PDB file of C-alpha atoms in Angstrom:
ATOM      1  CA  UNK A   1     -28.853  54.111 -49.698  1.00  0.00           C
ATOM      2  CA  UNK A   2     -32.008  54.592 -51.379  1.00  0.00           C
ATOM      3  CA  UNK A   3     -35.240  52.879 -50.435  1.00  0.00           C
ATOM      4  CA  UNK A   4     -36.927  53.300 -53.695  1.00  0.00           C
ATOM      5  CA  UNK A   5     -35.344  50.421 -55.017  1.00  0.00           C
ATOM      6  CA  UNK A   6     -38.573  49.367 -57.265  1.00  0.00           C
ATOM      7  CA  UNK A   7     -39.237  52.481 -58.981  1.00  0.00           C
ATOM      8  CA  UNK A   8     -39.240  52.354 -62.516  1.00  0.00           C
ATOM      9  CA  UNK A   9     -36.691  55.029 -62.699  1.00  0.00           C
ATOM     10  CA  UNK A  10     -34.818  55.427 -60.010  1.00  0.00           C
ATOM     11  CA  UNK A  11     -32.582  58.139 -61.535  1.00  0.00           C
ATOM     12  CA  UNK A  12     -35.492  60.053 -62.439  1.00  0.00           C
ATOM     13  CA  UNK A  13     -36.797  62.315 -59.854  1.00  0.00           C
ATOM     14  CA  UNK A  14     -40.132  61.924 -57.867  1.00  0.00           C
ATOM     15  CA  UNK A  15     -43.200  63.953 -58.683  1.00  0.00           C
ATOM     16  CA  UNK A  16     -45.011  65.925 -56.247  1.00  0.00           C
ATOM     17  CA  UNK A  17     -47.837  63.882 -55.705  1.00  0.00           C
ATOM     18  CA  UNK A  18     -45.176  60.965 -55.943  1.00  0.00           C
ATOM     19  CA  UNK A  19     -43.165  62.382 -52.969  1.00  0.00           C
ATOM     20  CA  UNK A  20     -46.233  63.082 -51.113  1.00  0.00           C
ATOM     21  CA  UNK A  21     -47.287  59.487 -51.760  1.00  0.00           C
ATOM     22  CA  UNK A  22     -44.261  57.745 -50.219  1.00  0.00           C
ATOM     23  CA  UNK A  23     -43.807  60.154 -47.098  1.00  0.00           C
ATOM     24  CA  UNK A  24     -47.536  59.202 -46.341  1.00  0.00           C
ATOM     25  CA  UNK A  25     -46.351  55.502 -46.845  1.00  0.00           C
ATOM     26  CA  UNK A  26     -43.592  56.154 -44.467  1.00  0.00           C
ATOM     27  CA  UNK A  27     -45.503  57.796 -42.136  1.00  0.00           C
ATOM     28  CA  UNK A  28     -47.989  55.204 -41.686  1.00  0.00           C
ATOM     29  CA  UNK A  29     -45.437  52.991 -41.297  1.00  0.00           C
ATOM     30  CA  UNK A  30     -43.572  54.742 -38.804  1.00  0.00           C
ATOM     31  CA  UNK A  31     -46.801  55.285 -36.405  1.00  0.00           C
ATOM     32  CA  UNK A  32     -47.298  51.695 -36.634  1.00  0.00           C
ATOM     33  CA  UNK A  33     -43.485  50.233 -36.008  1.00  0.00           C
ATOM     34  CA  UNK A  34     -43.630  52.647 -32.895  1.00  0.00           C
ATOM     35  CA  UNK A  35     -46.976  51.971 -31.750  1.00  0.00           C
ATOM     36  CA  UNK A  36     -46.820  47.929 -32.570  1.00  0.00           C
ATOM     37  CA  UNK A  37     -42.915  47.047 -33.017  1.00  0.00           C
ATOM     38  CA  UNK A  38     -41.536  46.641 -36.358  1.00  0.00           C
ATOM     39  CA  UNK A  39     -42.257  42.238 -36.304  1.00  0.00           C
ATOM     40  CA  UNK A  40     -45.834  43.135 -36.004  1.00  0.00           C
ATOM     41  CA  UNK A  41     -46.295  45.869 -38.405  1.00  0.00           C
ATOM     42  CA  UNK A  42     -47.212  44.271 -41.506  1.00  0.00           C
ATOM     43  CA  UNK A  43     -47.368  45.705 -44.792  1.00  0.00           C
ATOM     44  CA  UNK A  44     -51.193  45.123 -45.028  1.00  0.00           C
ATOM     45  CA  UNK A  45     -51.494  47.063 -42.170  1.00  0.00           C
ATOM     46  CA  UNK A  46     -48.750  49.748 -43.447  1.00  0.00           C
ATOM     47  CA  UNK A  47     -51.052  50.077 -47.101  1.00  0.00           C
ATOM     48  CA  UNK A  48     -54.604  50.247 -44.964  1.00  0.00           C
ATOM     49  CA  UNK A  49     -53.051  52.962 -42.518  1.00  0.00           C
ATOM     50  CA  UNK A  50     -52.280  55.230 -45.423  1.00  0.00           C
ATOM     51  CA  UNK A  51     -54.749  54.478 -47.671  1.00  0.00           C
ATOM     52  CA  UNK A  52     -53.000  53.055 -50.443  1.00  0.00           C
ATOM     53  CA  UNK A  53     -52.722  50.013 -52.843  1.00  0.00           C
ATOM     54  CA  UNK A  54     -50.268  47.067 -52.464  1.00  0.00           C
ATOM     55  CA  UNK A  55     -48.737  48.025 -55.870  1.00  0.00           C
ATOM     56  CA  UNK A  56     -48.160  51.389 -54.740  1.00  0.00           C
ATOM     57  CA  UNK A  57     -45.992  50.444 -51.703  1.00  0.00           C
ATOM     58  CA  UNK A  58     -43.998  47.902 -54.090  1.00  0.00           C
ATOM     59  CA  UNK A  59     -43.633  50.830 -56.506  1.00  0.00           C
ATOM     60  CA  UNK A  60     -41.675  52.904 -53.863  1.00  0.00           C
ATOM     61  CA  UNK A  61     -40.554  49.854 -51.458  1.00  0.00           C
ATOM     62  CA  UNK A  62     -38.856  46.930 -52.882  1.00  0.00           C
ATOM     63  CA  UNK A  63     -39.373  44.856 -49.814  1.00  0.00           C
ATOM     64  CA  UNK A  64     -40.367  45.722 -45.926  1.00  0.00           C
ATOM     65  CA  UNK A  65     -36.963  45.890 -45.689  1.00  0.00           C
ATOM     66  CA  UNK A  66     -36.282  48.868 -47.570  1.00  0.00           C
ATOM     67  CA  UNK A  67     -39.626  50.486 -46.084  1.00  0.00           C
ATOM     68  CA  UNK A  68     -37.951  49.877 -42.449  1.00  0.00           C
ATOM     69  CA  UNK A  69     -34.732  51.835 -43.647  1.00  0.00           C
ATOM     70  CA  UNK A  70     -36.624  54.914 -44.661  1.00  0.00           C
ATOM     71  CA  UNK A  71     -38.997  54.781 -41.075  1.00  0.00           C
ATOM     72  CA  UNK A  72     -35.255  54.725 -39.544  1.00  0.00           C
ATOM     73  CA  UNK A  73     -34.321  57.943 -41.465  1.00  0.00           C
ATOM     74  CA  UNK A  74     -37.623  59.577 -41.104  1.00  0.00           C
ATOM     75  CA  UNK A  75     -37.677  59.123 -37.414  1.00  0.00           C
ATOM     76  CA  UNK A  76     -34.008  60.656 -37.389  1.00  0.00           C
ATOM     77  CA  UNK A  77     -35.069  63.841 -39.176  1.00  0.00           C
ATOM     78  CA  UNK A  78     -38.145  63.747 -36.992  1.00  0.00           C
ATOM     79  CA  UNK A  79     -36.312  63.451 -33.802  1.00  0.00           C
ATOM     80  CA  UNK A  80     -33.301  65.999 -34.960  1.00  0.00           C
ATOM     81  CA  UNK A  81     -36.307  68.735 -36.390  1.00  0.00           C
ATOM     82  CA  UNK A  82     -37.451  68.935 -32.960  1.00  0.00           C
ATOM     83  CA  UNK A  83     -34.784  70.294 -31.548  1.00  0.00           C
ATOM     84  CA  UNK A  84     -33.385  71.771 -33.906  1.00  0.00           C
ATOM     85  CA  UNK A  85     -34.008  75.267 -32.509  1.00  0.00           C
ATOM     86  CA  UNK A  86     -31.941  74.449 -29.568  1.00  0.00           C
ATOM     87  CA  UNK A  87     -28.827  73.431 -31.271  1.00  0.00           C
ATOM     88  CA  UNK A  88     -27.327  76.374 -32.302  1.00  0.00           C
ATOM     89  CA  UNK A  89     -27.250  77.217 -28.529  1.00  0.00           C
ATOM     90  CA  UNK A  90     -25.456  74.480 -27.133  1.00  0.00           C
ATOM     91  CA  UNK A  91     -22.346  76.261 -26.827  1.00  0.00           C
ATOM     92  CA  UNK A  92     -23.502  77.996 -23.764  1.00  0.00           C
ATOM     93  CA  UNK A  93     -24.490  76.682 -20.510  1.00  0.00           C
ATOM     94  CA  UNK A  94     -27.685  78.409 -20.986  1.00  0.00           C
ATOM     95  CA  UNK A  95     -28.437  76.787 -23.868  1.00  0.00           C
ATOM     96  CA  UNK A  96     -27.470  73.859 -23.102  1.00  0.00           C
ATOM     97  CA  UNK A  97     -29.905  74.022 -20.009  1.00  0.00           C
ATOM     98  CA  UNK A  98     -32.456  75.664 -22.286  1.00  0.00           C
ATOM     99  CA  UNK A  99     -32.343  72.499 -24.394  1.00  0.00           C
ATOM    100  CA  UNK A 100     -32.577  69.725 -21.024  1.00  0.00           C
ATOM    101  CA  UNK A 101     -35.859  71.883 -20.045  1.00  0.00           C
ATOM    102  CA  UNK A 102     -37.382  71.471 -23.636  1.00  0.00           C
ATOM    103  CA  UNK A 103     -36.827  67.348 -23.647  1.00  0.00           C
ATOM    104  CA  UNK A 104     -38.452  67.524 -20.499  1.00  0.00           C
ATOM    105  CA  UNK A 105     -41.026  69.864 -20.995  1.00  0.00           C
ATOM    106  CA  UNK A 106     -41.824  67.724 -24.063  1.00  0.00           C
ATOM    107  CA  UNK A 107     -41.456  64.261 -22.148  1.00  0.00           C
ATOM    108  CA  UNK A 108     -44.558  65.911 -19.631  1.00  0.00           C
ATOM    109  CA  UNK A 109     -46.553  67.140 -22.449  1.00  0.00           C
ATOM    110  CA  UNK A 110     -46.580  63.190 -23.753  1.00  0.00           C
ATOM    111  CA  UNK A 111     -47.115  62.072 -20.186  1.00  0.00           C
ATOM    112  CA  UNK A 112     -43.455  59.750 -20.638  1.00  0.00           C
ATOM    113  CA  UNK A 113     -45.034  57.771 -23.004  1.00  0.00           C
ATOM    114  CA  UNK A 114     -43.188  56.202 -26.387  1.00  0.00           C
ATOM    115  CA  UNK A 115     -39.535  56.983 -25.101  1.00  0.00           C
ATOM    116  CA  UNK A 116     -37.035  57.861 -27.516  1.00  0.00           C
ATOM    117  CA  UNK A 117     -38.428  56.344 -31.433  1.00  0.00           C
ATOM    118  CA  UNK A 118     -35.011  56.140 -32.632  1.00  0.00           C
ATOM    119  CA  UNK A 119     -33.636  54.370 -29.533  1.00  0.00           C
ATOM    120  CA  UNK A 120     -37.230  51.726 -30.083  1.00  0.00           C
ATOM    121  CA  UNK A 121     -36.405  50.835 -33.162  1.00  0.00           C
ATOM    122  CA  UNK A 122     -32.646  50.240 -32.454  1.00  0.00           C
ATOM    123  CA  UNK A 123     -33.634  47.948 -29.405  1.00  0.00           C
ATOM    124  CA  UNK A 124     -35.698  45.905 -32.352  1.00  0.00           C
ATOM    125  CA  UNK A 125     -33.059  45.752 -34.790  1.00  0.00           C
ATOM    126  CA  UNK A 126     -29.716  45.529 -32.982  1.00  0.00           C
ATOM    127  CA  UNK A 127     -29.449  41.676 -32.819  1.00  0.00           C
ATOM    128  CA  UNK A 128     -31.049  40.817 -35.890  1.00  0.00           C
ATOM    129  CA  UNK A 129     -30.544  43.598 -38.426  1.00  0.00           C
ATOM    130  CA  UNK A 130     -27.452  44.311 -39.077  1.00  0.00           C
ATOM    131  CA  UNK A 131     -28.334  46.845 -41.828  1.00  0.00           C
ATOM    132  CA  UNK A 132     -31.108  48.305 -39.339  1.00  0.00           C
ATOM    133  CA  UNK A 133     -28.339  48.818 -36.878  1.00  0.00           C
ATOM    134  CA  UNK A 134     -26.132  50.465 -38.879  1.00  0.00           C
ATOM    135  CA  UNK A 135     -28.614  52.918 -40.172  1.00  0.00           C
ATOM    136  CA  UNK A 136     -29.962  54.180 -36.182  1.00  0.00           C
ATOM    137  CA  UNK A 137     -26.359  53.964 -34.960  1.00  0.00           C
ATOM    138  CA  UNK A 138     -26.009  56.738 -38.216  1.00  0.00           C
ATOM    139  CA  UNK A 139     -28.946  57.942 -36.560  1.00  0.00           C
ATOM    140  CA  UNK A 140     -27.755  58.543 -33.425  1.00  0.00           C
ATOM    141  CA  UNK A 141     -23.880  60.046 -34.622  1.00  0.00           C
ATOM    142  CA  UNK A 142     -25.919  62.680 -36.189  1.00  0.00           C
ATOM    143  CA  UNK A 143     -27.632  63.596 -32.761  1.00  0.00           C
ATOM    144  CA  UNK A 144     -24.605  63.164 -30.945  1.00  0.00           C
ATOM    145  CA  UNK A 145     -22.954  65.591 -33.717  1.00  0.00           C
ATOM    146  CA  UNK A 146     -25.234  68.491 -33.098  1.00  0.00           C
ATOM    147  CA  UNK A 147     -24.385  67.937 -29.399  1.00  0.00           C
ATOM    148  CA  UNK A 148     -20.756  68.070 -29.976  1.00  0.00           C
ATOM    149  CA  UNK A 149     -20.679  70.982 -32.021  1.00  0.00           C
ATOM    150  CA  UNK A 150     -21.753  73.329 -29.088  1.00  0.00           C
ATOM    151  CA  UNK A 151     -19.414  71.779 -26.777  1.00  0.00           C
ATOM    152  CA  UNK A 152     -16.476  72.420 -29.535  1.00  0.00           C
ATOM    153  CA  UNK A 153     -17.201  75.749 -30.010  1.00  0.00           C
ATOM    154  CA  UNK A 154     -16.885  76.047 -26.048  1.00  0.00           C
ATOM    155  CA  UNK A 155     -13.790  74.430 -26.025  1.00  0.00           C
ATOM    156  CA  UNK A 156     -12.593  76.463 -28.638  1.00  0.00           C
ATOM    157  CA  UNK A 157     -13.157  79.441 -27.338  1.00  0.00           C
ATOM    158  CA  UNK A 158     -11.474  78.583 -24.198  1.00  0.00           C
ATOM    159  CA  UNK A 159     -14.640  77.935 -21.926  1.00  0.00           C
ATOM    160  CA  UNK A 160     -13.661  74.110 -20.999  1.00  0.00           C
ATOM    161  CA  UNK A 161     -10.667  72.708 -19.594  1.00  0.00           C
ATOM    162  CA  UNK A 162      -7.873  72.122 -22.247  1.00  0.00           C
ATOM    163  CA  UNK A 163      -8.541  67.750 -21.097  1.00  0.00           C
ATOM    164  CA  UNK A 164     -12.140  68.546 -21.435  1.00  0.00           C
ATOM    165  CA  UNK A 165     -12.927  66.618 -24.512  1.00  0.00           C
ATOM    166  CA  UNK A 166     -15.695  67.577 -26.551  1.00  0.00           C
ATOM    167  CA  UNK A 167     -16.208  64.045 -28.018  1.00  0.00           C
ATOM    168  CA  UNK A 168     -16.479  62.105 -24.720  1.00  0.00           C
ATOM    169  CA  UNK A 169     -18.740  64.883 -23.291  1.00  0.00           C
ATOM    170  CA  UNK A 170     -21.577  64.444 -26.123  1.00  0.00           C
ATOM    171  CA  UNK A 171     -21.278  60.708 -25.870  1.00  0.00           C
ATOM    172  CA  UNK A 172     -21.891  61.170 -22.570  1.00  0.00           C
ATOM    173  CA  UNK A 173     -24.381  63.056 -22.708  1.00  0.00           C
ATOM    174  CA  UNK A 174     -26.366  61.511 -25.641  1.00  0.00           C
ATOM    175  CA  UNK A 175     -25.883  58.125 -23.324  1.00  0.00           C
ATOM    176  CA  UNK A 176     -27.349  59.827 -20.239  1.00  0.00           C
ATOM    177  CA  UNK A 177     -30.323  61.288 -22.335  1.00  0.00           C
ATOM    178  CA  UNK A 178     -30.919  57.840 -23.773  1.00  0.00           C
ATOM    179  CA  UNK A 179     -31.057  56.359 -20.323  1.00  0.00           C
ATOM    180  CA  UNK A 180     -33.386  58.609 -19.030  1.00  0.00           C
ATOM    181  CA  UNK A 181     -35.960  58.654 -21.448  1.00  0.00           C
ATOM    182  CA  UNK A 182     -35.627  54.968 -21.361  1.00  0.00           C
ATOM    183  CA  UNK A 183     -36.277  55.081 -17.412  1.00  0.00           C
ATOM    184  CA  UNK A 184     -38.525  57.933 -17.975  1.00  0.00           C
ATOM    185  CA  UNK A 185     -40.917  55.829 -20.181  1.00  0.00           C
ATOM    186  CA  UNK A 186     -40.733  52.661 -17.977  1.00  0.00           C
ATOM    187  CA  UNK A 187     -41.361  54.646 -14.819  1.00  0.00           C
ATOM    188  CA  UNK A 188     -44.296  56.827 -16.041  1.00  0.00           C
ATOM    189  CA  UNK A 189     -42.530  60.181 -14.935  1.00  0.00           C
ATOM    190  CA  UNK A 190     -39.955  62.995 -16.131  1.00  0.00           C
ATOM    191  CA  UNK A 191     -37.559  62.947 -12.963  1.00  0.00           C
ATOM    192  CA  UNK A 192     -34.965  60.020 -14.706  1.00  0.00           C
ATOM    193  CA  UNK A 193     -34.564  62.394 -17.497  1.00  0.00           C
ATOM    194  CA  UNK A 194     -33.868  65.078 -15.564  1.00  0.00           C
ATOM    195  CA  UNK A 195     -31.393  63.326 -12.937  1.00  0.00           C
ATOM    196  CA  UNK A 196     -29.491  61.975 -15.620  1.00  0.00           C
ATOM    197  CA  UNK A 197     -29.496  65.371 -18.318  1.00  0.00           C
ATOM    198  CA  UNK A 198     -28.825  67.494 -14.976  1.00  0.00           C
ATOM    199  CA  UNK A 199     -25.811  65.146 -13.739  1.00  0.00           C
ATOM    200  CA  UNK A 200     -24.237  65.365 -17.326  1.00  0.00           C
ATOM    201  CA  UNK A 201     -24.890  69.356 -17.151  1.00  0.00           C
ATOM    202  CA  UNK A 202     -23.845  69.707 -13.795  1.00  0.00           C
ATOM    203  CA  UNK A 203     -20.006  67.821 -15.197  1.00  0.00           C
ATOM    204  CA  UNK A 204     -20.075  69.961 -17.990  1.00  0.00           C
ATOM    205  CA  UNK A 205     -20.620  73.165 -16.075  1.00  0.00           C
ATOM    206  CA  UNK A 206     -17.563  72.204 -13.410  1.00  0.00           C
ATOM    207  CA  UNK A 207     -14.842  71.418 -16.229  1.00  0.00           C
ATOM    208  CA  UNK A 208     -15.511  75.070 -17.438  1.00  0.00           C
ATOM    209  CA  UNK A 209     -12.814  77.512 -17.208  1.00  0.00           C
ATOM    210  CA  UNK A 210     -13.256  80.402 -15.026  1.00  0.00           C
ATOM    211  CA  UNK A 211     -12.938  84.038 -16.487  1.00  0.00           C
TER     212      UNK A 211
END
């Protein structure tokens, strides 16, 4: 669904400086839904952050609505960029591991503050949003995707048990990454994250097939 809903021509495609434009819109907005909740994130606030007129959000953005949707997708691509280097490896134990060490790593580095932005913004929405939802539970079957794609390879090959399945194992183990960076944010420190991403690795690594 497209969030430009007010352009003039919405078949006609963005300029440079028009793309620019709304990612710095989106931006702004995103910072400030994370940093303030999406209820008290106005759009004044969204057009003083980046620096732009109330026309030209309106010109991109038919409503706050539509602005929201396109936070929810650039948080997605934000959170799935990230580790995006990893994903390629998750048909190995080692990669797999590799990748729990990064979310970690990076958890530290932030000092387990913010949690998980896609998981924030679904916590806001769920209940009163159905559109919301929809669009960070799409959010989230992408993320869960990338996981399963390693594990399927594994299974493929052989590697897991033949009732190993590949679905319920990156459910499980976007669920357990979920809960620990929700713990991990509440608490102030990394070991819920790693408890939980370790437990799930630990299941994974005994329902492999020896060779």
């Amino acid at each position: 669904m497209t969030t430009d809903a007010r352009q003039k021509d919405p078949a006609k495609p963005l300029t440079p400086k028009g793309r620019a434009t709304r990612r710095r819109i989106v931006a702004a907005a995103a910072q400030l839904m994370y940093e303030r909740g999406v209820t008290e994130a106005t759009l004044e606030d969204v057009r003083a952050a980046a620096g732009v007129s109330g026309s030209q959000i309106y010109h991109y953005f038919a409503d706050k609505q539509a602005l929201l949707l396109a936070v929810i997708e650039f948080q997605t691509e934000a959170v799935l960029e990230l580790q995006e280097p990893h994903f390629s490896r998750l048909d190995t134990m080692a990669g797999l591991r590799g990748w729990r060490d990064a979310l970690v790593e990076y958890q530290r580095r932030l000092q387990c503050r913010g949690g998980c932005p896609i998981g924030a913004l679904g916590g806001e929405v769920a209940e009163t949003n159905p559109e919301a939802r929809l669009a960070v539970a799409s959010g989230f079957l992408r993320w869960e995707s990338a996981i399963r794609e390693g594990l399927t390879a594994m299974h493929e090959r052989g590697e897991l048990a033949a009732d190993a399945d590949p679905d319920d194992l990156a459910l499980a183990t976007l669920a357990a990454l979920q809960g620990g960076l929700l713990l991990t944010q509440i608490q102030r420190e990394v070991r819920p994250l790693e408890v939980a991403l370790d437990t799930m690795l630990d299941h994974i690594a005994r329902v492999r097939v020896s060779r």
